[in-house]
Steps between C-alpha positions, in 0.01 A plus 500: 500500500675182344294173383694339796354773748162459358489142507570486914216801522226290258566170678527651854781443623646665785814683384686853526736655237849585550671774247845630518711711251659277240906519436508385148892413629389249726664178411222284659143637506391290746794552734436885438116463637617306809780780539261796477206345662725383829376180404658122576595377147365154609155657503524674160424280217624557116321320193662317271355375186629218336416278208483122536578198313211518314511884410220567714575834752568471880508702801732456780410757809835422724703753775673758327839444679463135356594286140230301379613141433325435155506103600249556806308722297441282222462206761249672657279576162603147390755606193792367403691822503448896552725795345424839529232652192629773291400868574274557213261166617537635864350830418247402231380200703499695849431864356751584757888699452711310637648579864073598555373152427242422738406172542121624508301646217711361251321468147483135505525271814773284468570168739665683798737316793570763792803399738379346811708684717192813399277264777728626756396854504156721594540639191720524195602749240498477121545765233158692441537536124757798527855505570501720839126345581461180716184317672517351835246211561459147657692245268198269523290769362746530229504137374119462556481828189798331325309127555858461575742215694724530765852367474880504601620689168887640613786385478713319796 
């Protein structure tokens, strides 16, 4: 079980776990889960973490087959500008590797803006906590744990 699995199962969510075997090769992980899941890439989400103006942590939760645009993102949480954080404050902030960041269960909740295009969809899919591990479960749940925002957050 991972903190992001245990999370949907303490708060009650409705959700089901995905795994698949892991190519360490794979040149996108979130492309890879789509791939091996027989998944549209729309649905599958990837999370992003990014540090803001003010060096406070973000999380962007945004298609996989997309590019965040750091402008909407920081529009959206009201900062001036957004650039991805460094590996070392992803992991110790998230307690996640990255390519398994989850954008549940992470060790501290950080102000989180998922891509509206998620509203679309019965359900979504993040990463679980694991690389080869993914959740599927309705993107409204999602923000409601995350006390998150909805918003356009790729680029044109």
């Amino acid at each position: 079980m991972t903190p992001a699995i245990e999370l949907a199962k303490q708060r009650g969510i409705t959700h089901q776990v995905h795994q698949y075997q892991h190519d360490p090769a794979a040149a996108s992980y979130g492309l890879e889960a789509a791939e091996k899941l027989g998944l549209l890439p729309q649905q599958v989400f990837k999370t992003l973490v990014l540090s803001l103006d003010s060096k406070q942590l973000a999380v962007a939760v945004l298609p996989v087959d997309q590019l965040l645009s750091m402008k909407q993102l920081a529009k959206a949480l009201g900062a001036k500008k957004a650039d991805m954080a460094n590996a070392a404050d992803v992991m110790r902030s998230t307690g996640y590797v990255l390519g398994g960041v989850s954008p549940l269960g992470q060790k501290k909740l950080l102000p989180t803006v998922i891509d509206s295009s998620a509203q679309q969809f019965a359900t979504i899919y993040v990463s679980a906590g694991r690389r080869g591990l993914e959740i599927e479960l309705n993107a409204e749940d999602l923000c409601r744990l995350l006390n998150a925002q909805f918003a356009p957050l790729c680029q044109s």
